[in-house]
Coordinates of C-alpha atoms in Angstrom, one line a residue:
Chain A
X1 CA 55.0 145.9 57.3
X2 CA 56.7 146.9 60.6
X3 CA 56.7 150.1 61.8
X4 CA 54.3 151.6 59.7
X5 CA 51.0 152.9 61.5
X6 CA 47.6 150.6 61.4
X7 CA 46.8 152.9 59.2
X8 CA 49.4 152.4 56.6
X9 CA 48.7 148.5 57.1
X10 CA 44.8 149.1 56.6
X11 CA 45.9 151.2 53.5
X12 CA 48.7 148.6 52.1
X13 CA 46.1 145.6 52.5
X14 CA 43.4 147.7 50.8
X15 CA 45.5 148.4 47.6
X16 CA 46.7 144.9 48.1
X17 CA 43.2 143.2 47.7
X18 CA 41.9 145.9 44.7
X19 CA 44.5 145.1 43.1
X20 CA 44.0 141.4 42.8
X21 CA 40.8 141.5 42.5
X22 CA 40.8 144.2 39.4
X23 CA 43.0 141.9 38.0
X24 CA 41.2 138.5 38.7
X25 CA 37.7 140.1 37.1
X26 CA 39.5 142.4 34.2
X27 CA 38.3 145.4 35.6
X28 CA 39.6 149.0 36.3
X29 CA 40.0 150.3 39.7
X30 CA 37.6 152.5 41.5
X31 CA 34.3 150.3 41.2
X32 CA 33.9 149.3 45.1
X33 CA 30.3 149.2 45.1
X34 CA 29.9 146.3 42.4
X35 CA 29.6 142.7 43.8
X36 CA 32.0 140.2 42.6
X37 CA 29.0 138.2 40.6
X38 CA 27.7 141.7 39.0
X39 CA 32.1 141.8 37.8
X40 CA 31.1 138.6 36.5
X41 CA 32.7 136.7 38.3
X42 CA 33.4 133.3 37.4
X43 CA 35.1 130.3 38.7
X44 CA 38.6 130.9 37.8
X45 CA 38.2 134.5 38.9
X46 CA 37.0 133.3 42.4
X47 CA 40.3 130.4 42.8
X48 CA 42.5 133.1 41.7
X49 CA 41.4 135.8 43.8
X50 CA 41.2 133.3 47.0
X51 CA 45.1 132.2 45.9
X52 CA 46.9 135.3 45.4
X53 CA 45.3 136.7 48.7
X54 CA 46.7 133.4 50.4
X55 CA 50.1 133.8 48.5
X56 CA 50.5 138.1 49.0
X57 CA 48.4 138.3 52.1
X58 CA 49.0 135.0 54.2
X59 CA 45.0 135.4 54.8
X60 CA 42.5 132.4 53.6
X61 CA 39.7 133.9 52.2
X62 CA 37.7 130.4 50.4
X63 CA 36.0 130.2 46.9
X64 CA 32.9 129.9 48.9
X65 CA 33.4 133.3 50.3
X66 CA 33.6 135.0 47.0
X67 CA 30.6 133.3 45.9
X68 CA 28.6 135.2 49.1
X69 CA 28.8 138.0 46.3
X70 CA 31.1 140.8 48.3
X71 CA 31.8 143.7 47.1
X72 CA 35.1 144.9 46.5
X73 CA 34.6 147.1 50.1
X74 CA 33.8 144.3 52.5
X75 CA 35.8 141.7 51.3
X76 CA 38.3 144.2 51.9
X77 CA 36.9 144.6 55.1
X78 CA 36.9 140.6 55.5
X79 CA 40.6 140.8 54.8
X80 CA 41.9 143.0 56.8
X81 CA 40.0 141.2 60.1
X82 CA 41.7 137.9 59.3
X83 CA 44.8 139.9 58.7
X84 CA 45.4 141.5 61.8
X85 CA 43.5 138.5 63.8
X86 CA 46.5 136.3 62.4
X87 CA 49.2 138.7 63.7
Chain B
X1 CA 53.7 115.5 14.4
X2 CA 56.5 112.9 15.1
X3 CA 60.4 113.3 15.1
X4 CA 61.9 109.8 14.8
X5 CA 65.4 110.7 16.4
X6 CA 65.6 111.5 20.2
X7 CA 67.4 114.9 21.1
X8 CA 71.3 114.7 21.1
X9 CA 73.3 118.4 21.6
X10 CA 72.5 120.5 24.3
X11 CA 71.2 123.2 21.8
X12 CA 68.6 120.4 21.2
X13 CA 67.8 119.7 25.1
X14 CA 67.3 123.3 26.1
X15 CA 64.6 123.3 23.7
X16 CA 63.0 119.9 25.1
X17 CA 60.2 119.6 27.7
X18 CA 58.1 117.4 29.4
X19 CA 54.5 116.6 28.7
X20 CA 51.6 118.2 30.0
X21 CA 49.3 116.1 32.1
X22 CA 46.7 117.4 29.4
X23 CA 49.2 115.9 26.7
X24 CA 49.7 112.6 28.7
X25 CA 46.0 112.5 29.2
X26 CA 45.6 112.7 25.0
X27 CA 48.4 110.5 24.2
X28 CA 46.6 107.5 26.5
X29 CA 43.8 108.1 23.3
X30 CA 46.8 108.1 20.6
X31 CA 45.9 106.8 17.1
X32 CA 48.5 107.6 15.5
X33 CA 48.4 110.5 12.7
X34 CA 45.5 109.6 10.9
X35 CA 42.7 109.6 13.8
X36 CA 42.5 110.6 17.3
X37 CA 44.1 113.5 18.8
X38 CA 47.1 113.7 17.0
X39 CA 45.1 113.1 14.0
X40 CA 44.1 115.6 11.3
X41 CA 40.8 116.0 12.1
X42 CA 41.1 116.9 16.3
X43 CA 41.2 120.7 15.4
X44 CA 39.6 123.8 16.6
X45 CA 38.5 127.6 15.0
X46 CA 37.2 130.2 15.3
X47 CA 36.2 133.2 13.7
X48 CA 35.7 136.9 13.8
X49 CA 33.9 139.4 11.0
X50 CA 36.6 142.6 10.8
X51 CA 35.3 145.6 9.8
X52 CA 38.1 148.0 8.5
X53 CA 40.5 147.3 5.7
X54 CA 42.6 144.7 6.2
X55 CA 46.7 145.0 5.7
X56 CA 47.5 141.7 4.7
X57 CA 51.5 141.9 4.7
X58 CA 50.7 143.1 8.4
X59 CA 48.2 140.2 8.6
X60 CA 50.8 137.8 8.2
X61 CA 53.4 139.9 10.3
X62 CA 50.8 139.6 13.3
X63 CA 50.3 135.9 12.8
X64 CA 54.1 134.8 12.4
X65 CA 54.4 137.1 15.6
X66 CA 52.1 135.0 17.9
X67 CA 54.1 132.3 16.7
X68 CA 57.6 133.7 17.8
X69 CA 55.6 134.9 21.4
X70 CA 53.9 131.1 22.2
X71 CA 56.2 128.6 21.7
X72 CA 53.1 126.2 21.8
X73 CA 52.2 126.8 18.5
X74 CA 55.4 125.2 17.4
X75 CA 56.0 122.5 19.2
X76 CA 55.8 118.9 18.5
X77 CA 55.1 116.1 20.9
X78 CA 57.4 113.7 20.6
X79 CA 55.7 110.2 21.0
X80 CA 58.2 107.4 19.6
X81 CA 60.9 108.4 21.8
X82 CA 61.9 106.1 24.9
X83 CA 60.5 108.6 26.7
X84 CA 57.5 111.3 25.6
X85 CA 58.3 115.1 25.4
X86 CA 57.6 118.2 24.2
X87 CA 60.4 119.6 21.2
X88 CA 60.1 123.4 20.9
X89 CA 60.6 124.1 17.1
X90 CA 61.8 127.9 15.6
X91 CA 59.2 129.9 14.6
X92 CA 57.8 129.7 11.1
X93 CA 55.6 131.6 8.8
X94 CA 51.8 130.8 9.5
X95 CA 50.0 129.8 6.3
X96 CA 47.2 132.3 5.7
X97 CA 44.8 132.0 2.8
X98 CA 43.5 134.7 1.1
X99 CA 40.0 134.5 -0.6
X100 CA 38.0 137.5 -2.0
X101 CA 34.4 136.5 -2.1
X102 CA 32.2 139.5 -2.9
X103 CA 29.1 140.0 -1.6
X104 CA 27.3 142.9 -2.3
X105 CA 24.3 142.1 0.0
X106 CA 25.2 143.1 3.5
X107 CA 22.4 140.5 4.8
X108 CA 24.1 137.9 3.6
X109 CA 27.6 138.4 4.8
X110 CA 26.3 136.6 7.9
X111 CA 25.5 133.6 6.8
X112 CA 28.8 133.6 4.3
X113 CA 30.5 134.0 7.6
X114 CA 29.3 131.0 9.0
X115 CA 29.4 128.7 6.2
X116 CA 33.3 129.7 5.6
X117 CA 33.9 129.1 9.4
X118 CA 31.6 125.2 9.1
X119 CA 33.7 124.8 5.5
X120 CA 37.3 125.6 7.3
X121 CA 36.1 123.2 10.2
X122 CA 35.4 120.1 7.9
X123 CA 38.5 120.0 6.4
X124 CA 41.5 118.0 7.9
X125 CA 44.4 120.4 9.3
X126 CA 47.6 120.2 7.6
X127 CA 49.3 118.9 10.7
X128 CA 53.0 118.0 9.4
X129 CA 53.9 121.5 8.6
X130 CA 54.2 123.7 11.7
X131 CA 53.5 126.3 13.2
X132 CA 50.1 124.7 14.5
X133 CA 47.9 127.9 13.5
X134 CA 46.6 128.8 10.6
X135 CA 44.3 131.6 9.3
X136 CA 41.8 132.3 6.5
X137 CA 40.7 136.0 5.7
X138 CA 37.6 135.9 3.3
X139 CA 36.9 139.2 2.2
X140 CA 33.3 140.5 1.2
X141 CA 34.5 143.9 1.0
X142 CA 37.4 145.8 0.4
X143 CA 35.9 146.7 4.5
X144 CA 34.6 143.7 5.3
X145 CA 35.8 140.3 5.8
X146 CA 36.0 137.4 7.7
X147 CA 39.1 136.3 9.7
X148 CA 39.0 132.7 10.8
X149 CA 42.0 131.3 13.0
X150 CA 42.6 127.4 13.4
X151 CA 44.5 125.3 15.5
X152 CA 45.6 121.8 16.1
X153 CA 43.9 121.0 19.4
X154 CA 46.2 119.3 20.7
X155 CA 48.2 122.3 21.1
X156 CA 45.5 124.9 21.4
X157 CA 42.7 124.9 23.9
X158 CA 39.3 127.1 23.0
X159 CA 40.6 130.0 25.5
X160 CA 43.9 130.2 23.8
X161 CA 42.5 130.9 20.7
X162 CA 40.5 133.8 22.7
X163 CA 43.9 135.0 23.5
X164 CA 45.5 134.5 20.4
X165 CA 42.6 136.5 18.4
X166 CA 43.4 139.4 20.6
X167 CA 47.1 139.1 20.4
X168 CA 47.1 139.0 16.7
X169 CA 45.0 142.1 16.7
X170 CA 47.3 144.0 18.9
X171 CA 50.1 143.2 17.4
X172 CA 48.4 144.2 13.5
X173 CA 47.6 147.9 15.5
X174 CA 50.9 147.8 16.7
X175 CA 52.5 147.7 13.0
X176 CA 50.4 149.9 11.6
X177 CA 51.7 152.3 14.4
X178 CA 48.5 152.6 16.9
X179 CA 48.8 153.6 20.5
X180 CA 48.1 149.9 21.7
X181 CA 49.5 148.8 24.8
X182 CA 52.0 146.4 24.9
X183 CA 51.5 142.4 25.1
X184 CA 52.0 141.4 28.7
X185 CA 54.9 139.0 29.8
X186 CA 53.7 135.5 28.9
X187 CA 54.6 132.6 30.7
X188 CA 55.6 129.5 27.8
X189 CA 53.3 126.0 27.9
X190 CA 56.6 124.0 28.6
X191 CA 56.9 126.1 31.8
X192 CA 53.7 125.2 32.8
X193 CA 54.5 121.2 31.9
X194 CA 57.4 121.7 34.4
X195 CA 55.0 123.5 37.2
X196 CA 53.0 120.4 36.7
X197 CA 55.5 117.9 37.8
X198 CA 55.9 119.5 41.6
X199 CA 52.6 119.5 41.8
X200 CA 51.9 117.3 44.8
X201 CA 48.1 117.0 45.5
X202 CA 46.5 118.2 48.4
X203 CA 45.3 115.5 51.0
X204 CA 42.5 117.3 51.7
X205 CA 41.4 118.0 48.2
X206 CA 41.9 113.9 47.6
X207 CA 39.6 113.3 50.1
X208 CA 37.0 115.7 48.9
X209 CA 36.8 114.1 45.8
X210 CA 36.8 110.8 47.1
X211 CA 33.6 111.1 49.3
X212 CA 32.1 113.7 47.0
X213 CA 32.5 110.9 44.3
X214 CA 31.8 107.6 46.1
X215 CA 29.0 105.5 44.4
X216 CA 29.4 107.9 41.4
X217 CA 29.9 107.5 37.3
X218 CA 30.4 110.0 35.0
X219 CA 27.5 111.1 32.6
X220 CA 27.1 108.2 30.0
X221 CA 23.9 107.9 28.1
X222 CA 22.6 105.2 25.5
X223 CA 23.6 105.4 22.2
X224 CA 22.0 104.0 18.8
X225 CA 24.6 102.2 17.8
X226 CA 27.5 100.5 20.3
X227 CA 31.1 101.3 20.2
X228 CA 31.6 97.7 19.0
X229 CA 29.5 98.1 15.6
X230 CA 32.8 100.1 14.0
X231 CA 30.7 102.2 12.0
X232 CA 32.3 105.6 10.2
X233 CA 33.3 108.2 12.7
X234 CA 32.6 112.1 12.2
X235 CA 31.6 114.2 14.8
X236 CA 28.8 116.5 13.7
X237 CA 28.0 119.6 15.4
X238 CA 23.8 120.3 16.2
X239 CA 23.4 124.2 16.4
X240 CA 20.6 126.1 18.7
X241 CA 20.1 129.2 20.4
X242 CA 17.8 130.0 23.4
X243 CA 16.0 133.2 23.2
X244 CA 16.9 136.5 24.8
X245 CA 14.0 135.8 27.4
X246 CA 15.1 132.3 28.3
X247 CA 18.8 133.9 28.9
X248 CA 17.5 136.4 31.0
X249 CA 15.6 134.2 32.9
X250 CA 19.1 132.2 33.2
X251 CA 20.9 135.5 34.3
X252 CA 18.2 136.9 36.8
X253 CA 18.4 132.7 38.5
X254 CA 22.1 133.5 38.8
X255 CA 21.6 136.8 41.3
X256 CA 18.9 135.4 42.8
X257 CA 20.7 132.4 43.4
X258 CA 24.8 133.9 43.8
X259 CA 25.3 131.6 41.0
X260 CA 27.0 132.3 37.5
X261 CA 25.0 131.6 34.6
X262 CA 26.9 128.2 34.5
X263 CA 25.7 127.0 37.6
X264 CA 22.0 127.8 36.3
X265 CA 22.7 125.8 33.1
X266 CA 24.3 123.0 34.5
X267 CA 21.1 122.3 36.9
X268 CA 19.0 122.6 34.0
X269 CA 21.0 120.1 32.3
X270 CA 20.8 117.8 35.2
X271 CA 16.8 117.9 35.3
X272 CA 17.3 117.4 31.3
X273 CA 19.0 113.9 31.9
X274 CA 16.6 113.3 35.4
X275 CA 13.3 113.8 33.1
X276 CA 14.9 112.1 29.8
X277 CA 16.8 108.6 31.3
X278 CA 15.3 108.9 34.9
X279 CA 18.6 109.2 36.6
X280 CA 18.4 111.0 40.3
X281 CA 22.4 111.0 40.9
X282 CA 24.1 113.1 37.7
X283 CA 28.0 113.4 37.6
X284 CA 28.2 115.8 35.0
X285 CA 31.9 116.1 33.6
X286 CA 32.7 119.6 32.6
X287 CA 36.1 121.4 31.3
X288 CA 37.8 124.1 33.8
X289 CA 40.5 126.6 32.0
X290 CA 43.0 124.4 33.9
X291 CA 46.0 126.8 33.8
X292 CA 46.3 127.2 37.3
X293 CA 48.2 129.9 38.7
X294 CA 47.6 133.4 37.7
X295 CA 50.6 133.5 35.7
X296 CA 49.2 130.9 33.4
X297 CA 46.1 133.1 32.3
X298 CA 47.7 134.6 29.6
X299 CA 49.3 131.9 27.9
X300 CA 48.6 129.7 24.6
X301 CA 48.2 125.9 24.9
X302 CA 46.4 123.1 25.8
X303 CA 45.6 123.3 30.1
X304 CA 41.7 122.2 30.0
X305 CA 41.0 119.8 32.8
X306 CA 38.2 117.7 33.2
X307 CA 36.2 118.3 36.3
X308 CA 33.1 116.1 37.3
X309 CA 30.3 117.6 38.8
X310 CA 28.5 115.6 41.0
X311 CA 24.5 116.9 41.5
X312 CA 22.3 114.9 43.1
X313 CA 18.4 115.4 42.6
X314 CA 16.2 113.3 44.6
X315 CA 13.9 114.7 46.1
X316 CA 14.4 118.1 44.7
X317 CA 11.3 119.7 44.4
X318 CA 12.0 122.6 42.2
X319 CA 13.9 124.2 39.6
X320 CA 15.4 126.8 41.7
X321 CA 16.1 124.1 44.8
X322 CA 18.3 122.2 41.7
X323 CA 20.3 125.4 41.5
X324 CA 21.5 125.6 45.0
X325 CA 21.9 121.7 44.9
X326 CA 23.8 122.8 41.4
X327 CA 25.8 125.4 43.4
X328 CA 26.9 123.4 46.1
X329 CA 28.9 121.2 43.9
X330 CA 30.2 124.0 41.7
X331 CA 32.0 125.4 44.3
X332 CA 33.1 122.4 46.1
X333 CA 34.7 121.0 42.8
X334 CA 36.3 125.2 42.1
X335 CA 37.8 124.9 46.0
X336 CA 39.2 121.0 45.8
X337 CA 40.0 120.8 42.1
X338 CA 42.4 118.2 40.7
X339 CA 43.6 117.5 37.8
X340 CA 41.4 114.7 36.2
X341 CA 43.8 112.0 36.4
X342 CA 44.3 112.0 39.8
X343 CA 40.4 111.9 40.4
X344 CA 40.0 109.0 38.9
X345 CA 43.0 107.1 40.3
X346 CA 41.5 107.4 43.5
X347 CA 37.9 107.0 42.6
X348 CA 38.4 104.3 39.6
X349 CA 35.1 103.6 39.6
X350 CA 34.1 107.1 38.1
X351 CA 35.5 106.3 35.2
X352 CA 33.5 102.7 34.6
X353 CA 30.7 104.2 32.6
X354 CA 33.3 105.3 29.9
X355 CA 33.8 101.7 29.1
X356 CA 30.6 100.9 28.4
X357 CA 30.1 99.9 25.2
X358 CA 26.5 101.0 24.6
X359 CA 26.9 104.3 26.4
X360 CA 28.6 107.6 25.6
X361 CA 30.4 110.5 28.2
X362 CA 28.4 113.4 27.6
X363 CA 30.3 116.5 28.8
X364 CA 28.7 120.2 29.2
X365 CA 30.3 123.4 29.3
X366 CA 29.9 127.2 29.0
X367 CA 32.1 129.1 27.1
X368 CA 33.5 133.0 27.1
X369 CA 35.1 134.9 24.2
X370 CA 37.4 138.0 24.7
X371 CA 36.2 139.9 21.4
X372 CA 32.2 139.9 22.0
X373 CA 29.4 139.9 19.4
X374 CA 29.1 143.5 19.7
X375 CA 32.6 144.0 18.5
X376 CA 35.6 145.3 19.7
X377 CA 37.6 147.4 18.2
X378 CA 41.7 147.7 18.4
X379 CA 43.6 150.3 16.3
X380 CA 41.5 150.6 13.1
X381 CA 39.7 147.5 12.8
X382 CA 36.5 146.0 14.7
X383 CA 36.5 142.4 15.6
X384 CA 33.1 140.9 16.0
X385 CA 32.7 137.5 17.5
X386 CA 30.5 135.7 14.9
X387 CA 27.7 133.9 16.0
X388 CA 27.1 130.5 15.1
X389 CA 23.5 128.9 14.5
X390 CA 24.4 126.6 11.9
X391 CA 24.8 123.3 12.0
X392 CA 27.7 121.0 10.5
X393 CA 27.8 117.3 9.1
X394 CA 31.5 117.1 9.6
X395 CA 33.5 120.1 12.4
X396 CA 35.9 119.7 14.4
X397 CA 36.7 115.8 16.2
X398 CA 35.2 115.1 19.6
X399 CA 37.2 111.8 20.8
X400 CA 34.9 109.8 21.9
X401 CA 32.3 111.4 23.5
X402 CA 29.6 113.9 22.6
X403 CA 30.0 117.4 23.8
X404 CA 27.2 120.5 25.1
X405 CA 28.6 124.1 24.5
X406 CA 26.7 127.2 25.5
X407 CA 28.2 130.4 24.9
X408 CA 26.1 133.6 26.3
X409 CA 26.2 136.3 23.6
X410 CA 26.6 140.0 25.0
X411 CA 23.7 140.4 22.6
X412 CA 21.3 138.9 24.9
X413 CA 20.5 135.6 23.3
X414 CA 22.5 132.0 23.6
X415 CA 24.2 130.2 21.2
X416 CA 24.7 126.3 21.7
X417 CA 25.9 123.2 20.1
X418 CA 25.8 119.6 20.5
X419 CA 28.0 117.6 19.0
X420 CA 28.1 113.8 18.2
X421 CA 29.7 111.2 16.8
X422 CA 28.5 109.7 14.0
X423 CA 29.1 106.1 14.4
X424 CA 27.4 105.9 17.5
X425 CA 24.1 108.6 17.1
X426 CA 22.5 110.0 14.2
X427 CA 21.6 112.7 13.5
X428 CA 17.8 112.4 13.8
X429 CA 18.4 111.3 17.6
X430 CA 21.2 114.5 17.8
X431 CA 18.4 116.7 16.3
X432 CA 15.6 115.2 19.0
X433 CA 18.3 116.0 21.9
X434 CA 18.6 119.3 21.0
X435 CA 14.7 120.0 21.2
X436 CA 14.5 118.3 24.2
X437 CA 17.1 120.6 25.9
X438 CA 15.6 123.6 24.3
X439 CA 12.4 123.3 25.4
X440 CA 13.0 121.4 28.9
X441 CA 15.5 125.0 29.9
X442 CA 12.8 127.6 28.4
X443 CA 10.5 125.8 30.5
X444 CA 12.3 125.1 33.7
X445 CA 14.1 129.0 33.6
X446 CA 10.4 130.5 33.0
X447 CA 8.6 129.0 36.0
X448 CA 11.8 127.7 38.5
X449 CA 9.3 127.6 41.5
X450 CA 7.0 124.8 39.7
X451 CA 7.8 121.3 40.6
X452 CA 10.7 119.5 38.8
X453 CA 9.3 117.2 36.1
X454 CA 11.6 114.5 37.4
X455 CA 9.8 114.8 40.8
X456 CA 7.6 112.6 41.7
X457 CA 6.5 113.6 45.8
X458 CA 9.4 111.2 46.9

């Protein structure tokens, strides 16, 4: 992401993050206000959420993490942090 | 399910895989073809009521479609060769049977349902004939039926057959031109039998389990009868439900708690076994999806791993603390998890109690559908998850073991089962678990704050 603004990065990880974690809970976008248990989440949806961020983000976000019940919004939040505190 | 010639052309080799660790895990239980899990009897079903009249030619065209999309449903596992593999077969017609059973009162539909899913589930599978799927539509109505799809288990795991439901039904909206959307990409089993083989585990993740598990056996429990006696073997399949109030209960512990509903149920199982054998230190052994990566999700085969659960109890004063204690492990086992094989070869001494001869593994899990009981509907027909509360002499084959199942219905209440093996409990025992579970859960769930009946002030 190189030359783009901190904004555009802030913007990139946001849509980067909703879009795995739509897709780890089957859920459309646009919900930021539900917590990740309320989207029942579940095990797998937790691993696979903590994965792809680790594999399409570089940033290590646990299981345990998901489990504090975030919503979509602040784990956001929790990414981009570790994201820009790793670059 | 066995070829006896080894593949020679390389037409033949491109269609030739390894096995699954799941596969190498069943074949260490082989029996042969007329027990076990290549056997006829190690199947699983399900079943849907569908409301809307049924096409049958685009049934069948639906069906024989899965078939051509998951190449798991048509191939064979190789055993006698030199060495084991998977052989992907062509795709074949799916043998679907037909029955018109009319029954004019509506009220009774549901229990027909059931006893035509129980009746499918005691009969062997035909297992020489591929593809390994097969389907029954019973009709009650020219509007009304019930759709039941089996599988060979070997090659079909309980999510799978989620997935297959709903692929057959978007493929039958397809055909008869709906606006569905299309299938996704879906990644084949044999792929996922060749992920398996770079899979190096993580140090890290070995280590976890090897503390986590020191001193620790998996869930056995006494039996009536030992291994050794050789009696007859069916596995039989105790039905309950807990009430809508009990599930709530169980939902409202899991916010309170950041715990799913599994994590609630699992603890209660835990102080289940603590009150009932007076056992403080509970590996429970449960079943994760197992597919791994996300590209995995969608696919058809056999990926359940078995993951032990580790929860420890003494001095647990209450219900709720049980939970948390509950929780911890859950999420430690979710963040470290390993396929079952490798647990045990560096903690062999989890696996002792499965030797015994006087005890059984019990194993407890919580299942999800895709097609609820509320019904979905795709195109022109509604699919509703039917809802099982009756018990069966004879289902589907448990090897060796005896098996919990708790499935949350989106209609409030829980469905459950417990099933057994026949040479080892009856049924009056089965029966006398069940109640026991029933009513130690209701209980626990109502009042979580009260003290633990397994507590004793220690």
């Amino acid at each position: 992401m190189s030359g783009d603004t901190t904004e555009d990065v802030a913007q990139a990880i946001n849509s980067t993050v909703e879009q795995i974690w739509c897709g780890a809970l089957g859920v459309p976008p646009g919900a930021s206000e539900q917590t990740f248990l309320d989207l029942g989440g579940q095990s797998i949806s937790a691993v696979l959420i903590a994965t792809r961020l680790k594999d399409e983000l570089g940033v290590g976000i646990e299981v345990d993490d998901l489990f504090d019940d975030p919503t979509l919004a602040s784990l956001q939040e929790q990414v981009r942090l570790k994201y820009s505190a790793r670059s | 399910m066995t070829i006896s010639r080894t593949p020679e052309t390389a037409a033949e080799l491109s269609a030739v895989a390894p096995l699954s660790a799941h596969q190498q895990f069943l074949f260490m239980f082989n029996q042969g073809e007329e027990a076990g899990p290549f056997g006829p009897h190690y199947h699983i079903a399900a079943g849907w009521r569908v409301r809307g009249a049924v096409d049958v030619a685009n049934l069948q065209a639906a069906l024989d479609g899965v078939v051509i999309r998951h190449e798991a449903l048509r191939t064979v596992i190789v055993r006698d060769a030199e060495r084991p593999h998977q052989r992907i077969c062509p795709p074949g017609r799916v043998r679907l049977e037909v029955l018109d059973r009319p029954e004019p009162q509506e009220s009774l539909r549901d229990l027909r349902a059931q006893w035509a899913l129980n009746e499918v589930e005691a009969g062997p599978f035909p297992l020489h004939d591929l593809p390994l799927l097969r389907a029954v539509l019973i009709r009650f109505a020219p509007d009304d039926a019930v759709l039941v799809l089996q599988a060979h288990h070997s090659a079909v795991d309980a999510w799978s057959l989620q997935i297959l439901m709903r692929d057959v039904a978007n493929l039958y909206a397809a055909s008869s031109d709906f606006d569905v959307p299309e299938l996704p990409e879906v990644a084949q089993y044999a792929e996922f039998a060749r992920y398996q083989q770079e899979l190096v585990a993580e140090d890290a993740d070995r280590e976890y389990w090897k503390s986590t598990l020191d001193g620790a056996q998996l869930l056995a429990l006494p039996t009536d009868w030992p291994r050794s006696a050789g009696l007859p073997k069916a596995s039989s399949w105790h039905r309950f439900t807990l009430s809508a109030e009990t599930t709530t209960s169980v939902l409202t512990l899991a916010r309170q708690t950041r715990s799913t509903p599994f994590i609630v149920l699992l603890a209660a199982y835990s102080a289940v076994v603590q009150r009932g054998y007076g056992q403080d230190d509970i590996t429970v052994p449960t079943f994760s999806l197992g597919r791994g990566p996300q590209r995995f999700q969608e696919s058809v085969g056999s990926f359940f791993n078995c993951l032990p659960l580790r929860v420890r109890l003494a001095g647990c004063a209450s219900f709720r603390e049980a939970i948390l204690r509950a929780r911890a492990a859950c999420l430690g086992a979710y963040k470290h998890e390993l396929l079952f094989g490798q647990v045990v070869q560096d903690s062999p001494e989890v696996a002792a109690s499965l030797a015994r001869d006087d005890r059984t593994l019990f194993v407890f899990q919580v299942e999800r559908t895709l097609f609820s009981d509320t019904g979905t509907t795709v195109g022109d027909l509604t699919f509703t998850e039917i809802r099982r509360d009756i018990s069966a002499p004879v289902g589907g084959d448990v090897p060796d073991g005896a098996l919990w199942t708790l499935s949350i219905m989106a209609g409030g209440d829980t469905v459950g089962s417990l099933a057994v093996n026949s040479n080892r409990y009856d049924s009056v025992t089965a029966g006398a678990m069940v109640t026991d579970f029933c009513r130690t859960v209701t209980a626990l769930v109502a009042d979580p704050d009260a003290a633990l009946p397994g507590f004793a002030g220690r």
